[in-house]
XYZ file of C-alpha atoms in Angstrom:
375
model
C 161.538 68.190 -28.534
C 158.552 67.348 -26.341
C 159.111 67.298 -22.584
C 157.194 64.914 -20.321
C 157.068 65.180 -16.533
C 156.226 61.959 -14.691
C 154.966 61.903 -11.123
C 154.788 58.628 -9.218
C 156.114 56.951 -6.113
C 159.828 56.843 -6.822
C 162.380 57.653 -4.124
C 161.299 54.961 -1.697
C 163.379 52.047 -0.425
C 161.158 49.522 -2.137
C 162.344 47.479 -5.120
C 159.133 47.505 -7.132
C 158.493 51.184 -6.494
C 161.968 52.312 -7.543
C 162.154 50.051 -10.585
C 158.709 50.898 -11.964
C 159.549 54.609 -11.767
C 162.861 54.051 -13.560
C 161.198 51.868 -16.204
C 158.498 54.399 -17.073
C 160.963 57.260 -17.342
C 163.190 55.145 -19.590
C 160.254 54.010 -21.728
C 158.894 57.512 -22.293
C 162.381 58.899 -22.967
C 162.922 56.240 -25.657
C 160.077 57.657 -27.767
C 161.248 59.814 -30.697
C 161.773 63.499 -29.975
C 160.760 63.132 -26.326
C 162.554 64.047 -23.114
C 161.243 62.622 -19.865
C 162.036 63.148 -16.224
C 160.641 62.101 -12.879
C 159.194 64.957 -10.855
C 161.143 64.822 -7.598
C 158.174 64.856 -5.218
C 158.976 63.446 -1.752
C 155.459 62.980 -0.235
C 156.467 64.654 3.019
C 152.942 65.764 3.961
C 153.417 64.082 7.332
C 155.886 66.843 8.233
C 152.935 69.226 8.578
C 151.281 67.248 11.383
C 151.466 68.412 14.979
C 152.801 66.450 17.944
C 149.205 66.072 19.142
C 148.321 64.371 15.814
C 151.107 61.830 16.313
C 150.033 61.254 19.918
C 146.463 60.496 18.817
C 147.759 57.998 16.263
C 149.805 56.258 18.949
C 146.766 56.067 21.244
C 144.634 54.585 18.465
C 147.289 51.949 17.821
C 147.714 50.975 21.464
C 145.861 47.672 21.086
C 147.989 46.802 18.051
C 151.193 47.536 19.976
C 149.945 45.357 22.830
C 149.144 42.365 20.591
C 152.179 42.639 18.262
C 154.999 42.876 20.791
C 157.061 40.094 19.189
C 156.874 41.741 15.780
C 157.720 45.200 17.120
C 160.589 43.909 19.275
C 162.175 42.006 16.416
C 161.870 44.926 13.985
C 163.558 47.207 16.521
C 166.237 44.664 17.389
C 167.153 44.110 13.732
C 166.565 47.657 12.518
C 170.086 47.890 11.079
C 169.491 44.770 8.984
C 166.620 46.500 7.180
C 168.675 49.681 6.695
C 171.675 48.033 5.014
C 170.115 48.249 1.527
C 169.738 52.019 1.620
C 173.199 52.997 0.280
C 172.648 50.829 -2.817
C 169.225 52.426 -3.318
C 170.704 55.899 -2.945
C 173.311 55.048 -5.591
C 170.512 53.891 -7.902
C 168.526 57.085 -7.357
C 171.614 59.150 -8.185
C 172.793 57.198 -11.213
C 169.628 55.840 -12.848
C 166.874 58.370 -12.127
C 166.453 61.400 -14.373
C 164.926 63.879 -11.926
C 163.440 67.341 -12.151
C 165.793 70.162 -11.262
C 163.628 71.206 -8.322
C 162.739 68.964 -5.366
C 159.188 69.200 -4.021
C 158.749 68.102 -0.414
C 155.009 68.795 -0.286
C 152.130 68.765 -2.705
C 151.527 72.439 -2.003
C 155.081 73.154 -3.206
C 154.073 71.718 -6.576
C 150.919 73.820 -6.514
C 152.823 77.026 -5.695
C 155.784 76.428 -8.034
C 154.520 74.085 -10.758
C 157.073 72.634 -13.185
C 156.489 73.257 -16.874
C 156.056 70.357 -19.298
C 154.337 69.641 -22.592
C 152.791 66.490 -21.102
C 152.048 65.747 -17.440
C 151.934 62.047 -16.615
C 151.025 60.167 -13.453
C 152.751 56.811 -13.348
C 152.145 53.370 -11.971
C 152.298 51.624 -8.602
C 149.363 52.237 -6.225
C 149.202 55.921 -7.132
C 145.386 55.987 -7.060
C 144.837 53.581 -4.187
C 142.287 54.617 -1.544
C 144.196 52.379 0.885
C 147.355 54.463 0.492
C 145.454 57.735 0.354
C 144.559 60.150 -2.417
C 147.341 62.690 -2.972
C 146.160 65.679 -5.063
C 149.564 65.820 -6.777
C 149.041 62.305 -8.151
C 145.893 63.584 -9.853
C 147.995 66.316 -11.483
C 146.165 69.127 -9.697
C 149.281 71.287 -10.051
C 149.279 71.153 -13.865
C 148.005 74.342 -15.554
C 144.512 74.519 -16.983
C 144.346 72.965 -20.440
C 147.564 70.966 -20.000
C 147.754 67.468 -21.466
C 147.224 65.023 -18.594
C 148.009 61.331 -19.009
C 147.858 58.317 -16.691
C 149.995 55.274 -17.405
C 149.104 52.103 -15.436
C 148.105 53.499 -12.037
C 146.745 50.874 -9.664
C 143.737 51.307 -7.395
C 144.789 48.359 -5.242
C 141.145 47.597 -4.304
C 138.273 45.569 -5.750
C 135.494 48.039 -4.921
C 135.009 51.743 -4.286
C 132.767 53.666 -1.911
C 130.390 56.303 -3.251
C 132.688 58.994 -1.858
C 135.722 57.522 -3.587
C 133.833 57.274 -6.875
C 132.819 60.915 -6.602
C 136.403 61.980 -5.869
C 137.784 60.049 -8.851
C 135.127 61.375 -11.195
C 135.811 64.968 -10.142
C 139.582 64.680 -10.299
C 139.995 62.673 -13.504
C 137.632 64.550 -15.802
C 140.460 66.656 -17.277
C 142.678 63.681 -18.239
C 143.169 63.148 -21.974
C 144.314 59.531 -21.510
C 143.641 57.159 -18.609
C 144.732 53.548 -18.299
C 145.016 51.107 -15.422
C 147.421 48.336 -14.469
C 144.802 45.763 -13.448
C 141.580 44.838 -15.210
C 139.567 45.041 -12.000
C 140.791 48.628 -11.556
C 140.081 49.471 -15.190
C 136.525 48.175 -14.792
C 136.039 50.266 -11.633
C 137.294 53.403 -13.391
C 135.207 52.696 -16.507
C 132.080 52.441 -14.372
C 133.024 55.537 -12.392
C 133.984 57.762 -15.333
C 131.608 56.464 -18.010
C 134.423 55.870 -20.516
C 136.429 52.885 -21.652
C 139.632 52.496 -19.619
C 142.251 50.190 -21.155
C 144.462 47.843 -19.165
C 148.185 48.219 -19.828
C 151.317 46.525 -18.566
C 153.215 47.569 -15.479
C 156.077 49.838 -16.659
C 158.698 47.232 -15.711
C 157.246 44.899 -18.363
C 157.694 47.515 -21.090
C 161.428 46.826 -20.877
C 162.750 43.509 -22.149
C 164.699 40.991 -20.099
C 167.773 41.954 -22.124
C 167.390 45.597 -21.081
C 167.036 44.615 -17.430
C 169.987 42.240 -17.698
C 172.146 45.101 -18.928
C 171.816 46.965 -15.623
C 171.676 43.948 -13.307
C 174.413 43.049 -10.826
C 175.044 39.333 -10.468
C 175.063 37.888 -6.941
C 178.089 36.402 -5.232
C 176.328 33.084 -4.662
C 177.849 29.848 -5.901
C 175.515 27.173 -7.221
C 171.732 27.039 -7.431
C 169.576 28.886 -4.901
C 165.982 29.776 -4.112
C 165.418 33.511 -3.766
C 162.791 34.509 -1.199
C 161.269 37.991 -1.360
C 158.412 38.045 1.121
C 156.633 41.209 2.205
C 153.801 39.717 4.251
C 153.966 37.972 7.607
C 152.085 34.751 6.867
C 153.694 31.567 8.166
C 152.322 29.038 5.662
C 154.552 30.014 2.786
C 157.661 30.134 4.903
C 156.970 26.530 5.875
C 156.410 25.752 2.185
C 159.790 27.243 1.288
C 161.605 25.185 3.927
C 160.100 22.009 2.506
C 160.734 23.102 -1.088
C 164.387 23.806 -0.238
C 164.730 20.276 1.147
C 163.013 18.770 -1.882
C 165.169 20.676 -4.380
C 168.314 20.250 -2.241
C 168.870 23.923 -2.845
C 169.533 26.651 -0.224
C 167.046 29.474 0.262
C 168.264 33.080 0.476
C 166.042 35.834 1.864
C 165.894 39.528 1.041
C 164.641 40.641 4.475
C 161.511 42.764 4.438
C 159.309 41.079 7.034
C 160.207 40.688 10.693
C 159.640 36.939 10.335
C 162.736 36.512 8.168
C 165.316 37.986 10.527
C 166.662 36.248 13.587
C 165.558 32.877 12.219
C 168.921 31.538 11.032
C 168.054 32.323 7.401
C 170.578 33.173 4.706
C 169.997 36.924 4.477
C 170.912 39.281 1.632
C 170.632 42.641 3.361
C 172.510 45.095 1.147
C 170.898 44.518 -2.262
C 169.774 47.583 -4.178
C 167.503 47.582 -7.241
C 170.227 46.390 -9.628
C 171.246 43.597 -7.278
C 167.557 42.668 -6.909
C 167.309 42.126 -10.664
C 170.497 40.041 -10.669
C 169.274 37.896 -7.790
C 166.027 37.094 -9.609
C 167.715 36.531 -12.947
C 170.190 33.988 -11.557
C 167.892 32.120 -9.155
C 166.828 28.529 -9.716
C 163.436 29.527 -8.323
C 161.888 32.649 -6.785
C 159.378 32.444 -3.935
C 157.482 35.662 -3.377
C 154.234 37.269 -2.256
C 155.129 40.469 -4.106
C 153.513 41.742 -7.308
C 156.811 43.037 -8.664
C 158.706 39.994 -7.428
C 156.316 37.912 -9.540
C 156.435 39.984 -12.716
C 160.216 40.420 -12.655
C 160.517 36.639 -12.414
C 158.110 36.332 -15.321
C 159.930 38.926 -17.430
C 163.380 37.472 -16.704
C 162.135 33.922 -17.397
C 162.948 32.662 -13.919
C 160.821 29.897 -12.407
C 158.773 31.200 -9.503
C 156.008 30.479 -7.017
C 153.708 33.166 -5.691
C 151.858 33.250 -2.375
C 148.868 35.198 -1.064
C 150.084 37.991 1.168
C 146.847 38.474 3.086
C 144.025 36.168 4.154
C 140.760 36.194 2.223
C 141.632 34.357 -0.975
C 142.472 35.594 -4.469
C 139.800 38.305 -4.484
C 141.060 40.044 -1.343
C 142.237 43.515 -2.333
C 146.015 43.138 -2.264
C 145.906 39.529 -3.480
C 143.833 40.404 -6.544
C 146.764 42.168 -8.211
C 148.860 39.002 -8.223
C 145.975 36.676 -9.077
C 145.108 38.938 -12.009
C 148.584 38.991 -13.514
C 148.963 35.210 -13.147
C 145.676 34.738 -14.998
C 146.771 37.135 -17.738
C 149.808 34.990 -18.484
C 148.205 31.592 -17.930
C 150.259 30.955 -14.802
C 147.505 30.306 -12.267
C 149.275 27.080 -11.295
C 152.210 29.067 -9.888
C 150.010 30.323 -7.036
C 150.591 28.402 -3.809
C 147.974 28.194 -1.061
C 148.250 26.373 2.290
C 146.814 23.266 0.584
C 149.258 23.215 -2.357
C 151.637 20.245 -2.707
C 155.344 20.956 -2.333
C 156.849 20.427 -5.777
C 159.085 22.108 -8.322
C 158.113 22.294 -11.978
C 159.618 24.343 -14.795
C 157.542 27.037 -16.506
C 157.015 26.917 -20.278
C 158.179 30.452 -20.981
C 157.552 30.196 -24.744
C 153.834 30.699 -24.132
C 154.450 33.376 -21.506
C 156.779 35.346 -23.779
C 154.297 35.302 -26.664
C 151.569 36.735 -24.461
C 153.977 39.295 -23.035
C 155.068 40.426 -26.489
C 151.460 40.989 -27.595
C 150.596 42.915 -24.444
C 153.828 44.877 -24.651
C 152.988 45.960 -28.195
C 149.537 47.256 -27.231
C 150.896 49.006 -24.128
C 153.583 50.735 -26.169
C 150.921 51.827 -28.667
C 148.886 53.363 -25.842
C 151.954 55.177 -24.506
C 152.821 56.600 -27.933
C 149.278 57.845 -28.522
C 149.041 59.311 -25.021
C 152.212 61.331 -25.514
C 151.188 62.083 -29.114
C 154.398 60.875 -30.733
């Protein structure tokens, strides 16, 4: 029996993060004669910083605090609203994650007491993003010399790299037997940086079928049709679009609150949904409105009509927007992207075409995973 240890962002109160970690562990564990577990790394490097470090950060952010008083006040006022989902997440972590026996608070804990596996795998999400920060553990620096190192669908989250970032990636990825990327733009950047062909593979959540996700979903207690709104960014244009779409469809909009803009506005809020409830809410919605990468691809996978918005200004090529624009293009769904100029309308998606493309991409992604683990 081959044992695979997966390191990725996992135990965070974010739907996409938690579900992609679960999906990859489940996918790898489904391979013949393979056991897989998530390495329980908590990314607590911030605990090492001094009080003076925190004070300097606060001073640097003074202008931001001064100009964002409304945002800060509302987030503080409604802090408990954002915390209500945590018990459901904690239940999911306990019941649906297969975790390493040891918990690692810091990267140096992994370095000093490395777990033993036949295959070491870094997973998806923005694990190699310069914007998030390069964590040595996510480049498998703790794995012993000569160990089999594999990367499944990490995301860079950017459209270009500095010379310093290219040098870091080249130095830290040279020992990997298999490297893939979640987005084509990231795969092209890595190919140029490393001088080797880097394939694009599906996000781990798309390795599992809609039937598999339906099996663990929890249906919402909402009667009748509804629009589900899962909005991470703060932009006003798509909130106005949703209000007009709700009127046009004669269908109420329900919000999973993430942004400060969606609390205290008289919205229908769903505050206590965990990952399983999140899946159920998407599956049963008449339409999903989101600026989230995982909100978009779960809608796609579950065959739920959806509209996607650009989370940051700068168009489709802006770093965070490019992930969503890329996946829409992959599945021929560019028309589901809504900009400030888009007309307010509701049209059904032809999921027959989408499902055929997904099945082909799923097959090639599974083939990569099998070869990487050497099944």
